[in-house]
Amino acid sequence: MADDPAGSVESVSGPVSVTVDLAERSYDICIGDGLLASVGERIADLFPGARAVIVSDETVNGLHGQVLRDSLGRSGVINHTVLVPPGERSKNFAMLDRVVDGVLATGLERQDVLIALGGGVVGDLAGFAAGIVRRGMGFVQVPTSLLAQVDSSVGGKTGINSPRGKNLVGLFNQPSLVVADTSVLDTLSTREMRAGYAEIVKYGLIGRLDFFEWLQANHRAVFAGGSARAHAVRVSCEAKAAVVKADELEGGQRALLNLGHTFGHALEASVAYDAKRLVHGEGVAIGMVMAHEFSHRLGHCSQEEASRVAEHLSEVGLPTKMSDIPGPSFEIDTLMSAIAQDKKVERGALTFILTKGLGRSFIAKDVAVDDVRAYLEDCLAS
Amino acid sequence: MADDPAGSVESVSGPVSVTVDLAERSYDICIGDGLLASVGERIADLFPGARAVIVSDETVNGLHGQVLRDSLGRSGVINHTVLVPPGERSKNFAMLDRVVDGVLATGLERQDVLIALGGGVVGDLAGFAAGIVRRGMGFVQVPTSLLAQVDSSVGGKTGINSPRGKNLVGLFNQPSLVVADTSVLDTLSTREMRAGYAEIVKYGLIGRLDFFEWLQANHRAVFAGGSARAHAVRVSCEAKAAVVKADELEGGQRALLNLGHTFGHALEASVAYDAKRLVHGEGVAIGMVMAHEFSHRLGHCSQEEASRVAEHLSEVGLPTKMSDIPGPSFEIDTLMSAIAQDKKVERGALTFILTKGLGRSFIAKDVAVDDVRAYLEDCLAS
């Protein structure tokens, strides 16, 4: 960034822009080091005269809130801040009510803008709130976790969890802008970086074997930061944008993005979203390995391919099987009921994302419940 | 209705259909006596293979739930029922949570359909729930109050109240079908009929002097039922459909539908939505008279025109001034703060629907706060 003369080595990678092409709801994802300081200017351009409310969590606000507020202040954007506790458990009705009330308390109107500053939890919760306050106000995503930058901030899915399952309540609410400042990722823990990395790997496994192989060769550089990390974020956003463009409301192909998520969500539900035991990206990592193993079991791909997935995820330090999750072991009935409740069920038939091999995922709409149960029972027994 | 050989005199008016033309979100409003028994067939046609969940209140369910369930059963539509307590106070976050949880508990999916059976409260609450369960499921409105048939069930506005104001949280969520059975209106109290009638008068006052004059001549027949009532419902739905088509998301002209609503909402907020003191339609009636008087005060219309509005509303038994509301008198600061919080505020300027005369309403975006306060103070002093 030109306005960041104190930039570190990462700042050699200039900002890039990926467009999510959705006709009148199209928007840009700006990716690069130091972009947080440019948010005020970008919002003043996009929403002339608007005021802003930042929705963030206490941790992220402490790390990055002031940089954002200073940026807004420099561009004359009057702003307020509403905070929620960090963690997946904030994605519930009570916290949605609290955020909505906090936004209404600012007196902001439909023409003003809500800025989600944080990881996936904040983006999902704040994006939902932005869609329902006064039946919809302006909305900008400023994702601060790797997972949010490569996945949850892009594509408009927002929502909260229900006691009956994850993300069962929410909206499709596309933002008007996503600003992914890759230098803020330096404040993440290794565990958080790994969790986001699982979603990056997912794009390779869905449809880009070349990208998966690039990750196998370059994962250390991605974790280290700089241009390799920005490249991985950009390719991930491009892959997601292409899928979202083709199927915004998940009538079909968008479901491919759920690779690893049906098993992953069931694991998250089974630990009651306890982040000490399992965070979302870890659930996805294990779920992707399971999706490949289950695909092998159904005759769709080779054991070698399933093993390559597990090896790569394991190499970066991600869990790859249920027994890697600390705490009590899982119950088959709990897992099966979580899978049945998962919203990717259609008319009673289980829909799974399976794969014909690395980078060759597909939507299987007719997966037998008995096959899933038998596979999980074997996993639990091993 | 051909399939209702036991029809009363009302059934001489055959069903009519009004289309709300919103491109891929277009839908029909079916209006006529006895149509409740046809809902199953219509849903089976529109959502082949879908299951249904009826969301209703305890009162309406007792009166009409079984007819609807029988109709669904005859067409093979598996159905469940979720009930809420009757009344405006059910439009809150806690009840939304309860409805959403009740719908999720049925195991219904995105392709299934939520049927809102009830008045405006049920339609607003259930329509909001339909829009957020699994990020949106099928949605059909079966309005059972006159107010819901002529106003709230048409046009896709759904939502709940906030402690900070009415309808401040919600969604634009168009239904796929509205079925307005005019014979169910026979179960309404006179007070409920009058409240709905206020919204019918509104369409005349917004832009159709001929309809207002027809109502002056025919209001007894409208209250009595039969073809005059069906005609009033149809003209109202046509008027609303035209406005919604022109401006679905209330960027401009749709605000005309708020004639009488800024004052009306302030009155409702001031009595804390206590239906014993004031129901929505009564607030609108008083608000419309106030909007005309305030327009006169600002030099836009004559006192005679404001008086004609009050006379007609009074003739059908509606309240027309604040002092008609039972209970303690109103406080100017409470009213002003409710008006300031009302969502029809844009960038701090007060937006009011004023009128240049009967049937000549317009959007005034620059109404001075001092003028509103002075008018209200005079109302309170008189």
Tab-separated table of N, CA and C in Angstrom, chain A residues 98-235:
chain	number	residue	atom	x	y	z
A	98	ARG	N	-29.487	-8.693	20.121
A	98	ARG	CA	-28.622	-7.678	20.737
A	98	ARG	C	-27.946	-6.802	19.678
A	99	VAL	N	-27.460	-7.431	18.602
A	99	VAL	CA	-26.808	-6.662	17.538
A	99	VAL	C	-27.823	-5.745	16.851
A	100	VAL	N	-28.991	-6.287	16.531
A	100	VAL	CA	-30.034	-5.487	15.876
A	100	VAL	C	-30.394	-4.298	16.752
A	101	ASP	N	-30.553	-4.551	18.042
A	101	ASP	CA	-30.906	-3.459	18.943
A	101	ASP	C	-29.773	-2.431	19.015
A	102	GLY	N	-28.536	-2.922	19.053
A	102	GLY	CA	-27.395	-2.006	19.087
A	102	GLY	C	-27.323	-1.141	17.845
A	103	VAL	N	-27.628	-1.723	16.697
A	103	VAL	CA	-27.610	-0.953	15.446
A	103	VAL	C	-28.762	0.053	15.433
A	104	LEU	N	-29.942	-0.392	15.844
A	104	LEU	CA	-31.084	0.538	15.891
A	104	LEU	C	-30.804	1.691	16.856
A	105	ALA	N	-30.090	1.391	17.941
A	105	ALA	CA	-29.800	2.433	18.941
A	105	ALA	C	-28.933	3.554	18.363
A	106	THR	N	-28.169	3.256	17.322
A	106	THR	CA	-27.326	4.293	16.711
A	106	THR	C	-28.153	5.278	15.896
A	107	GLY	N	-29.403	4.923	15.592
A	107	GLY	CA	-30.237	5.795	14.764
A	107	GLY	C	-29.899	5.719	13.286
A	108	LEU	N	-29.047	4.785	12.888
A	108	LEU	CA	-28.715	4.661	11.472
A	108	LEU	C	-29.934	4.219	10.673
A	109	GLU	N	-29.888	4.538	9.385
A	109	GLU	CA	-31.044	4.317	8.536
A	109	GLU	C	-30.711	3.350	7.408
A	110	ARG	N	-31.700	3.107	6.546
A	110	ARG	CA	-31.519	2.116	5.478
A	110	ARG	C	-30.361	2.463	4.546
A	111	GLN	N	-30.100	3.758	4.351
A	111	GLN	CA	-29.054	4.190	3.422
A	111	GLN	C	-27.672	4.106	4.053
A	112	ASP	N	-27.595	3.871	5.353
A	112	ASP	CA	-26.309	3.784	6.036
A	112	ASP	C	-25.747	2.366	5.930
A	113	VAL	N	-24.562	2.154	6.498
A	113	VAL	CA	-23.860	0.902	6.213
A	113	VAL	C	-23.370	0.214	7.480
A	114	LEU	N	-23.591	-1.077	7.522
A	114	LEU	CA	-23.072	-1.910	8.600
A	114	LEU	C	-21.786	-2.576	8.101
A	115	ILE	N	-20.703	-2.449	8.888
A	115	ILE	CA	-19.423	-3.052	8.531
A	115	ILE	C	-19.165	-4.225	9.474
A	116	ALA	N	-19.068	-5.423	8.911
A	116	ALA	CA	-18.742	-6.600	9.715
A	116	ALA	C	-17.224	-6.712	9.780
A	117	LEU	N	-16.652	-6.482	10.957
A	117	LEU	CA	-15.197	-6.567	11.149
A	117	LEU	C	-14.903	-7.781	12.020
A	118	GLY	N	-14.460	-8.867	11.400
A	118	GLY	CA	-14.163	-10.049	12.196
A	118	GLY	C	-14.102	-11.303	11.356
A	119	GLY	N	-14.187	-12.419	12.022
A	119	GLY	CA	-14.136	-13.710	11.359
A	119	GLY	C	-15.508	-14.146	10.892
A	120	GLY	N	-15.646	-15.450	10.670
A	120	GLY	CA	-16.884	-15.972	10.122
A	120	GLY	C	-18.089	-15.747	11.016
A	121	VAL	N	-17.895	-15.854	12.313
A	121	VAL	CA	-19.020	-15.676	13.231
A	121	VAL	C	-19.566	-14.258	13.129
A	122	VAL	N	-18.678	-13.281	13.195
A	122	VAL	CA	-19.108	-11.883	13.106
A	122	VAL	C	-19.741	-11.607	11.740
A	123	GLY	N	-19.130	-12.096	10.679
A	123	GLY	CA	-19.673	-11.859	9.339
A	123	GLY	C	-21.052	-12.459	9.166
A	124	ASP	N	-21.240	-13.672	9.656
A	124	ASP	CA	-22.545	-14.333	9.517
A	124	ASP	C	-23.617	-13.630	10.337
A	125	LEU	N	-23.264	-13.281	11.564
A	125	LEU	CA	-24.213	-12.644	12.482
A	125	LEU	C	-24.515	-11.213	12.030
A	126	ALA	N	-23.467	-10.461	11.733
A	126	ALA	CA	-23.645	-9.058	11.354
A	126	ALA	C	-24.313	-8.942	9.987
A	127	GLY	N	-23.981	-9.853	9.077
A	127	GLY	CA	-24.602	-9.830	7.756
A	127	GLY	C	-26.091	-10.121	7.828
A	128	PHE	N	-26.463	-11.024	8.723
A	128	PHE	CA	-27.877	-11.314	8.961
A	128	PHE	C	-28.548	-10.052	9.518
A	129	ALA	N	-27.909	-9.437	10.510
A	129	ALA	CA	-28.479	-8.220	11.109
A	129	ALA	C	-28.635	-7.119	10.056
A	130	ALA	N	-27.617	-6.943	9.200
A	130	ALA	CA	-27.692	-5.899	8.166
A	130	ALA	C	-28.875	-6.137	7.230
A	131	GLY	N	-29.208	-7.400	7.016
A	131	GLY	CA	-30.311	-7.732	6.114
A	131	GLY	C	-31.689	-7.516	6.711
A	132	ILE	N	-31.793	-7.432	8.028
A	132	ILE	CA	-33.124	-7.326	8.645
A	132	ILE	C	-33.362	-6.015	9.391
A	133	VAL	N	-32.325	-5.256	9.709
A	133	VAL	CA	-32.545	-3.955	10.341
A	133	VAL	C	-33.230	-3.048	9.319
A	134	ARG	N	-34.395	-2.562	9.640
A	134	ARG	CA	-35.174	-1.701	8.734
A	134	ARG	C	-35.365	-2.362	7.369
A	135	ARG	N	-35.497	-3.685	7.382
A	135	ARG	CA	-35.649	-4.515	6.172
A	135	ARG	C	-34.472	-4.366	5.217
A	136	GLY	N	-33.284	-4.120	5.784
A	136	GLY	CA	-32.097	-4.140	4.947
A	136	GLY	C	-31.387	-2.806	4.880
A	137	MET	N	-30.107	-2.773	5.317
A	137	MET	CA	-29.284	-1.575	5.194
A	137	MET	C	-28.003	-1.946	4.450
A	138	GLY	N	-27.153	-0.961	4.154
A	138	GLY	CA	-25.894	-1.227	3.466
A	138	GLY	C	-25.023	-2.191	4.266
A	139	PHE	N	-24.179	-2.952	3.574
A	139	PHE	CA	-23.434	-4.018	4.243
A	139	PHE	C	-22.074	-4.206	3.573
A	140	VAL	N	-21.017	-4.123	4.387
A	140	VAL	CA	-19.646	-4.317	3.909
A	140	VAL	C	-18.960	-5.343	4.810
A	141	GLN	N	-18.265	-6.281	4.192
A	141	GLN	CA	-17.533	-7.302	4.947
A	141	GLN	C	-16.051	-6.929	5.033
A	142	VAL	N	-15.511	-6.919	6.243
A	142	VAL	CA	-14.073	-6.758	6.436
A	142	VAL	C	-13.586	-7.984	7.220
A	143	PRO	N	-13.351	-9.073	6.506
A	143	PRO	CA	-12.991	-10.332	7.177
A	143	PRO	C	-11.569	-10.285	7.730
A	144	THR	N	-11.424	-10.753	8.952
A	144	THR	CA	-10.105	-10.692	9.603
A	144	THR	C	-9.523	-12.061	9.895
A	145	SER	N	-10.258	-13.120	9.578
A	145	SER	CA	-9.674	-14.456	9.708
A	145	SER	C	-9.445	-15.013	8.313
A	146	LEU	N	-8.529	-15.956	8.206
A	146	LEU	CA	-8.277	-16.560	6.895
A	146	LEU	C	-9.537	-17.243	6.389
A	147	LEU	N	-10.236	-17.935	7.296
A	147	LEU	CA	-11.453	-18.631	6.893
A	147	LEU	C	-12.481	-17.656	6.332
A	148	ALA	N	-12.634	-16.527	6.984
A	148	ALA	CA	-13.618	-15.550	6.500
A	148	ALA	C	-13.172	-14.945	5.175
A	149	GLN	N	-11.869	-14.706	5.014
A	149	GLN	CA	-11.393	-14.087	3.772
A	149	GLN	C	-11.580	-15.000	2.564
A	150	VAL	N	-11.411	-16.292	2.759
A	150	VAL	CA	-11.474	-17.195	1.604
A	150	VAL	C	-12.837	-17.848	1.448
A	151	ASP	N	-13.709	-17.674	2.422
A	151	ASP	CA	-14.963	-18.408	2.336
A	151	ASP	C	-16.162	-17.605	2.807
A	152	SER	N	-16.290	-17.402	4.116
A	152	SER	CA	-17.587	-16.967	4.629
A	152	SER	C	-17.945	-15.534	4.270
A	153	SER	N	-16.955	-14.673	3.978
A	153	SER	CA	-17.304	-13.282	3.651
A	153	SER	C	-17.760	-13.135	2.204
A	154	VAL	N	-17.563	-14.156	1.407
A	154	VAL	CA	-17.861	-14.091	-0.023
A	154	VAL	C	-19.092	-14.928	-0.336
A	155	GLY	N	-20.069	-14.350	-0.992
A	155	GLY	CA	-21.175	-15.148	-1.502
A	155	GLY	C	-22.503	-14.904	-0.837
A	156	GLY	N	-22.521	-14.120	0.249
A	156	GLY	CA	-23.790	-13.645	0.768
A	156	GLY	C	-24.521	-14.547	1.739
A	157	LYS	N	-23.956	-15.702	2.075
A	157	LYS	CA	-24.647	-16.524	3.077
A	157	LYS	C	-24.422	-15.921	4.451
A	158	THR	N	-25.508	-15.642	5.140
A	158	THR	CA	-25.403	-15.139	6.507
A	158	THR	C	-26.348	-15.963	7.365
A	159	GLY	N	-26.140	-15.931	8.665
A	159	GLY	CA	-27.072	-16.686	9.491
A	159	GLY	C	-26.563	-16.993	10.878
A	160	ILE	N	-27.409	-17.679	11.604
A	160	ILE	CA	-27.089	-18.098	12.963
A	160	ILE	C	-27.379	-19.593	13.105
A	161	ASN	N	-26.916	-20.136	14.210
A	161	ASN	CA	-27.178	-21.543	14.493
A	161	ASN	C	-28.483	-21.695	15.267
A	162	SER	N	-29.055	-22.848	15.176
A	162	SER	CA	-30.237	-23.198	15.964
A	162	SER	C	-29.832	-24.342	16.876
A	163	PRO	N	-30.530	-24.515	18.006
A	163	PRO	CA	-30.264	-25.727	18.799
A	163	PRO	C	-30.435	-26.985	17.937
A	164	ARG	N	-31.148	-26.868	16.821
A	164	ARG	CA	-31.373	-28.015	15.942
A	164	ARG	C	-30.310	-28.170	14.861
A	165	GLY	N	-29.362	-27.237	14.773
A	165	GLY	CA	-28.311	-27.387	13.772
A	165	GLY	C	-27.663	-26.061	13.419
A	166	LYS	N	-26.559	-26.192	12.681
A	166	LYS	CA	-25.740	-25.034	12.360
A	166	LYS	C	-26.307	-24.297	11.148
A	167	ASN	N	-26.296	-22.967	11.210
A	167	ASN	CA	-26.696	-22.132	10.073
A	167	ASN	C	-28.093	-22.459	9.538
A	168	LEU	N	-28.973	-22.893	10.412
A	168	LEU	CA	-30.319	-23.254	9.951
A	168	LEU	C	-31.223	-22.039	9.793
A	169	VAL	N	-30.772	-20.885	10.280
A	169	VAL	CA	-31.593	-19.678	10.219
A	169	VAL	C	-30.745	-18.553	9.624
A	170	GLY	N	-31.228	-17.910	8.591
A	170	GLY	CA	-30.434	-16.826	8.012
A	170	GLY	C	-30.982	-16.344	6.696
A	171	LEU	N	-30.108	-15.686	5.970
A	171	LEU	CA	-30.471	-15.001	4.735
A	171	LEU	C	-29.375	-15.124	3.702
A	172	PHE	N	-29.740	-15.024	2.434
A	172	PHE	CA	-28.773	-14.656	1.419
A	172	PHE	C	-28.742	-13.125	1.385
A	173	ASN	N	-27.658	-12.552	1.795
A	173	ASN	CA	-27.532	-11.086	1.825
A	173	ASN	C	-26.139	-10.714	1.326
A	174	GLN	N	-26.067	-10.386	0.047
A	174	GLN	CA	-24.763	-10.061	-0.541
A	174	GLN	C	-24.251	-8.725	-0.007
A	175	PRO	N	-22.964	-8.649	0.349
A	175	PRO	CA	-22.400	-7.358	0.729
A	175	PRO	C	-22.224	-6.477	-0.513
A	176	SER	N	-21.936	-5.202	-0.288
A	176	SER	CA	-21.631	-4.296	-1.407
A	176	SER	C	-20.136	-4.232	-1.663
A	177	LEU	N	-19.353	-4.777	-0.749
A	177	LEU	CA	-17.890	-4.711	-0.843
A	177	LEU	C	-17.309	-5.671	0.194
A	178	VAL	N	-16.206	-6.337	-0.186
A	178	VAL	CA	-15.439	-7.132	0.774
A	178	VAL	C	-14.008	-6.598	0.750
A	179	VAL	N	-13.464	-6.269	1.899
A	179	VAL	CA	-12.068	-5.829	1.979
A	179	VAL	C	-11.298	-6.843	2.819
A	180	ALA	N	-10.430	-7.603	2.150
A	180	ALA	CA	-9.644	-8.635	2.827
A	180	ALA	C	-8.207	-8.144	2.977
A	181	ASP	N	-7.909	-7.625	4.154
A	181	ASP	CA	-6.553	-7.139	4.447
A	181	ASP	C	-5.716	-8.337	4.897
A	182	THR	N	-4.837	-8.793	4.029
A	182	THR	CA	-4.089	-10.016	4.338
A	182	THR	C	-3.052	-9.811	5.443
A	183	SER	N	-2.702	-8.563	5.746
A	183	SER	CA	-1.729	-8.376	6.827
A	183	SER	C	-2.357	-8.589	8.204
A	184	VAL	N	-3.691	-8.440	8.327
A	184	VAL	CA	-4.297	-8.689	9.643
A	184	VAL	C	-4.206	-10.166	10.021
A	185	LEU	N	-3.968	-11.018	9.030
A	185	LEU	CA	-3.866	-12.448	9.329
A	185	LEU	C	-2.661	-12.747	10.223
A	186	ASP	N	-1.692	-11.796	10.272
A	186	ASP	CA	-0.528	-11.985	11.145
A	186	ASP	C	-0.919	-12.067	12.620
A	187	THR	N	-2.142	-11.585	12.959
A	187	THR	CA	-2.552	-11.634	14.366
A	187	THR	C	-3.255	-12.938	14.719
A	188	LEU	N	-3.420	-13.814	13.712
A	188	LEU	CA	-4.123	-15.073	13.990
A	188	LEU	C	-3.201	-16.081	14.652
A	189	SER	N	-3.784	-16.952	15.446
A	189	SER	CA	-3.034	-18.087	15.986
A	189	SER	C	-2.814	-19.103	14.870
A	190	THR	N	-1.836	-19.963	15.069
A	190	THR	CA	-1.591	-21.025	14.090
A	190	THR	C	-2.835	-21.878	13.895
A	191	ARG	N	-3.522	-22.136	14.993
A	191	ARG	CA	-4.723	-22.980	14.884
A	191	ARG	C	-5.776	-22.316	13.991
A	192	GLU	N	-5.933	-20.988	14.134
A	192	GLU	CA	-6.913	-20.273	13.293
A	192	GLU	C	-6.474	-20.270	11.828
A	193	MET	N	-5.153	-20.092	11.601
A	193	MET	CA	-4.649	-20.132	10.223
A	193	MET	C	-4.935	-21.500	9.598
A	194	ARG	N	-4.661	-22.536	10.359
A	194	ARG	CA	-4.910	-23.889	9.825
A	194	ARG	C	-6.388	-24.072	9.474
A	195	ALA	N	-7.266	-23.575	10.368
A	195	ALA	CA	-8.708	-23.749	10.130
A	195	ALA	C	-9.120	-23.083	8.814
A	196	GLY	N	-8.562	-21.894	8.546
A	196	GLY	CA	-8.870	-21.232	7.282
A	196	GLY	C	-8.252	-21.958	6.103
A	197	TYR	N	-7.069	-22.506	6.344
A	197	TYR	CA	-6.372	-23.216	5.267
A	197	TYR	C	-7.190	-24.411	4.770
A	198	ALA	N	-7.935	-25.023	5.677
A	198	ALA	CA	-8.764	-26.173	5.262
A	198	ALA	C	-9.734	-25.763	4.154
A	199	GLU	N	-10.295	-24.559	4.261
A	199	GLU	CA	-11.230	-24.112	3.218
A	199	GLU	C	-10.494	-23.802	1.912
A	200	ILE	N	-9.250	-23.357	2.001
A	200	ILE	CA	-8.451	-23.132	0.788
A	200	ILE	C	-8.228	-24.459	0.062
A	201	VAL	N	-7.849	-25.466	0.839
A	201	VAL	CA	-7.649	-26.803	0.266
A	201	VAL	C	-8.939	-27.278	-0.414
A	202	LYS	N	-10.053	-26.945	0.195
A	202	LYS	CA	-11.351	-27.365	-0.347
A	202	LYS	C	-11.523	-26.955	-1.805
A	203	TYR	N	-11.125	-25.719	-2.151
A	203	TYR	CA	-11.299	-25.268	-3.540
A	203	TYR	C	-10.487	-26.132	-4.499
A	204	GLY	N	-9.286	-26.527	-4.072
A	204	GLY	CA	-8.512	-27.438	-4.900
A	204	GLY	C	-9.224	-28.771	-5.071
A	205	LEU	N	-9.751	-29.284	-3.960
A	205	LEU	CA	-10.379	-30.606	-3.997
A	205	LEU	C	-11.697	-30.611	-4.764
A	206	ILE	N	-12.405	-29.485	-4.759
A	206	ILE	CA	-13.674	-29.434	-5.497
A	206	ILE	C	-13.416	-29.532	-6.993
A	207	GLY	N	-12.477	-28.704	-7.492
A	207	GLY	CA	-12.403	-28.659	-8.944
A	207	GLY	C	-11.068	-28.239	-9.522
A	208	ARG	N	-10.027	-28.062	-8.677
A	208	ARG	CA	-8.774	-27.558	-9.232
A	208	ARG	C	-7.595	-28.344	-8.690
A	209	LEU	N	-7.367	-29.482	-9.304
A	209	LEU	CA	-6.243	-30.322	-8.890
A	209	LEU	C	-4.925	-29.548	-8.939
A	210	ASP	N	-4.780	-28.659	-9.959
A	210	ASP	CA	-3.548	-27.860	-10.067
A	210	ASP	C	-3.327	-27.013	-8.823
A	211	PHE	N	-4.398	-26.443	-8.304
A	211	PHE	CA	-4.292	-25.604	-7.109
A	211	PHE	C	-3.962	-26.470	-5.892
A	212	PHE	N	-4.580	-27.634	-5.791
A	212	PHE	CA	-4.255	-28.548	-4.690
A	212	PHE	C	-2.768	-28.903	-4.724
A	213	GLU	N	-2.253	-29.156	-5.915
A	213	GLU	CA	-0.835	-29.521	-6.038
A	213	GLU	C	0.074	-28.320	-5.735
A	214	TRP	N	-0.391	-27.130	-6.136
A	214	TRP	CA	0.359	-25.910	-5.794
A	214	TRP	C	0.424	-25.758	-4.264
A	215	LEU	N	-0.701	-26.052	-3.604
A	215	LEU	CA	-0.732	-25.958	-2.140
A	215	LEU	C	0.197	-26.993	-1.498
A	216	GLN	N	0.201	-28.200	-2.070
A	216	GLN	CA	1.125	-29.216	-1.536
A	216	GLN	C	2.567	-28.704	-1.577
A	217	ALA	N	2.901	-27.979	-2.655
A	217	ALA	CA	4.272	-27.484	-2.814
A	217	ALA	C	4.544	-26.198	-2.038
A	218	ASN	N	3.500	-25.405	-1.781
A	218	ASN	CA	3.712	-24.039	-1.270
A	218	ASN	C	3.063	-23.739	0.078
A	219	HIS	N	2.593	-24.762	0.776
A	219	HIS	CA	1.815	-24.477	1.988
A	219	HIS	C	2.618	-23.721	3.030
A	220	ARG	N	3.930	-23.980	3.097
A	220	ARG	CA	4.717	-23.250	4.108
A	220	ARG	C	4.744	-21.755	3.801
A	221	ALA	N	4.862	-21.429	2.522
A	221	ALA	CA	4.869	-20.017	2.120
A	221	ALA	C	3.509	-19.365	2.386
A	222	VAL	N	2.421	-20.122	2.188
A	222	VAL	CA	1.085	-19.579	2.455
A	222	VAL	C	0.957	-19.226	3.936
A	223	PHE	N	1.422	-20.127	4.787
A	223	PHE	CA	1.350	-19.848	6.227
A	223	PHE	C	2.275	-18.698	6.623
A	224	ALA	N	3.405	-18.543	5.907
A	224	ALA	CA	4.377	-17.506	6.266
A	224	ALA	C	3.881	-16.100	5.921
A	225	GLY	N	2.997	-15.982	4.946
A	225	GLY	CA	2.506	-14.652	4.555
A	225	GLY	C	3.132	-14.200	3.259
A	226	GLY	N	2.845	-12.933	2.888
A	226	GLY	CA	3.396	-12.396	1.652
A	226	GLY	C	2.625	-12.841	0.432
A	227	SER	N	3.314	-12.889	-0.692
A	227	SER	CA	2.617	-13.062	-1.966
A	227	SER	C	1.972	-14.439	-2.108
A	228	ALA	N	2.576	-15.477	-1.510
A	228	ALA	CA	1.962	-16.807	-1.618
A	228	ALA	C	0.619	-16.823	-0.894
A	229	ARG	N	0.571	-16.175	0.267
A	229	ARG	CA	-0.692	-16.134	1.007
A	229	ARG	C	-1.743	-15.345	0.231
A	230	ALA	N	-1.353	-14.175	-0.292
A	230	ALA	CA	-2.302	-13.370	-1.068
A	230	ALA	C	-2.781	-14.141	-2.293
A	231	HIS	N	-1.880	-14.901	-2.913
A	231	HIS	CA	-2.261	-15.706	-4.073
A	231	HIS	C	-3.306	-16.753	-3.687
A	232	ALA	N	-3.066	-17.422	-2.569
A	232	ALA	CA	-4.007	-18.457	-2.133
A	232	ALA	C	-5.380	-17.856	-1.824
A	233	VAL	N	-5.370	-16.670	-1.208
A	233	VAL	CA	-6.646	-16.003	-0.913
A	233	VAL	C	-7.352	-15.633	-2.218
A	234	ARG	N	-6.562	-15.098	-3.166
A	234	ARG	CA	-7.183	-14.675	-4.411
A	234	ARG	C	-7.772	-15.855	-5.189
A	235	VAL	N	-7.010	-16.918	-5.328
A	235	VAL	CA	-7.515	-18.076	-6.074
A	235	VAL	C	-8.771	-18.635	-5.399
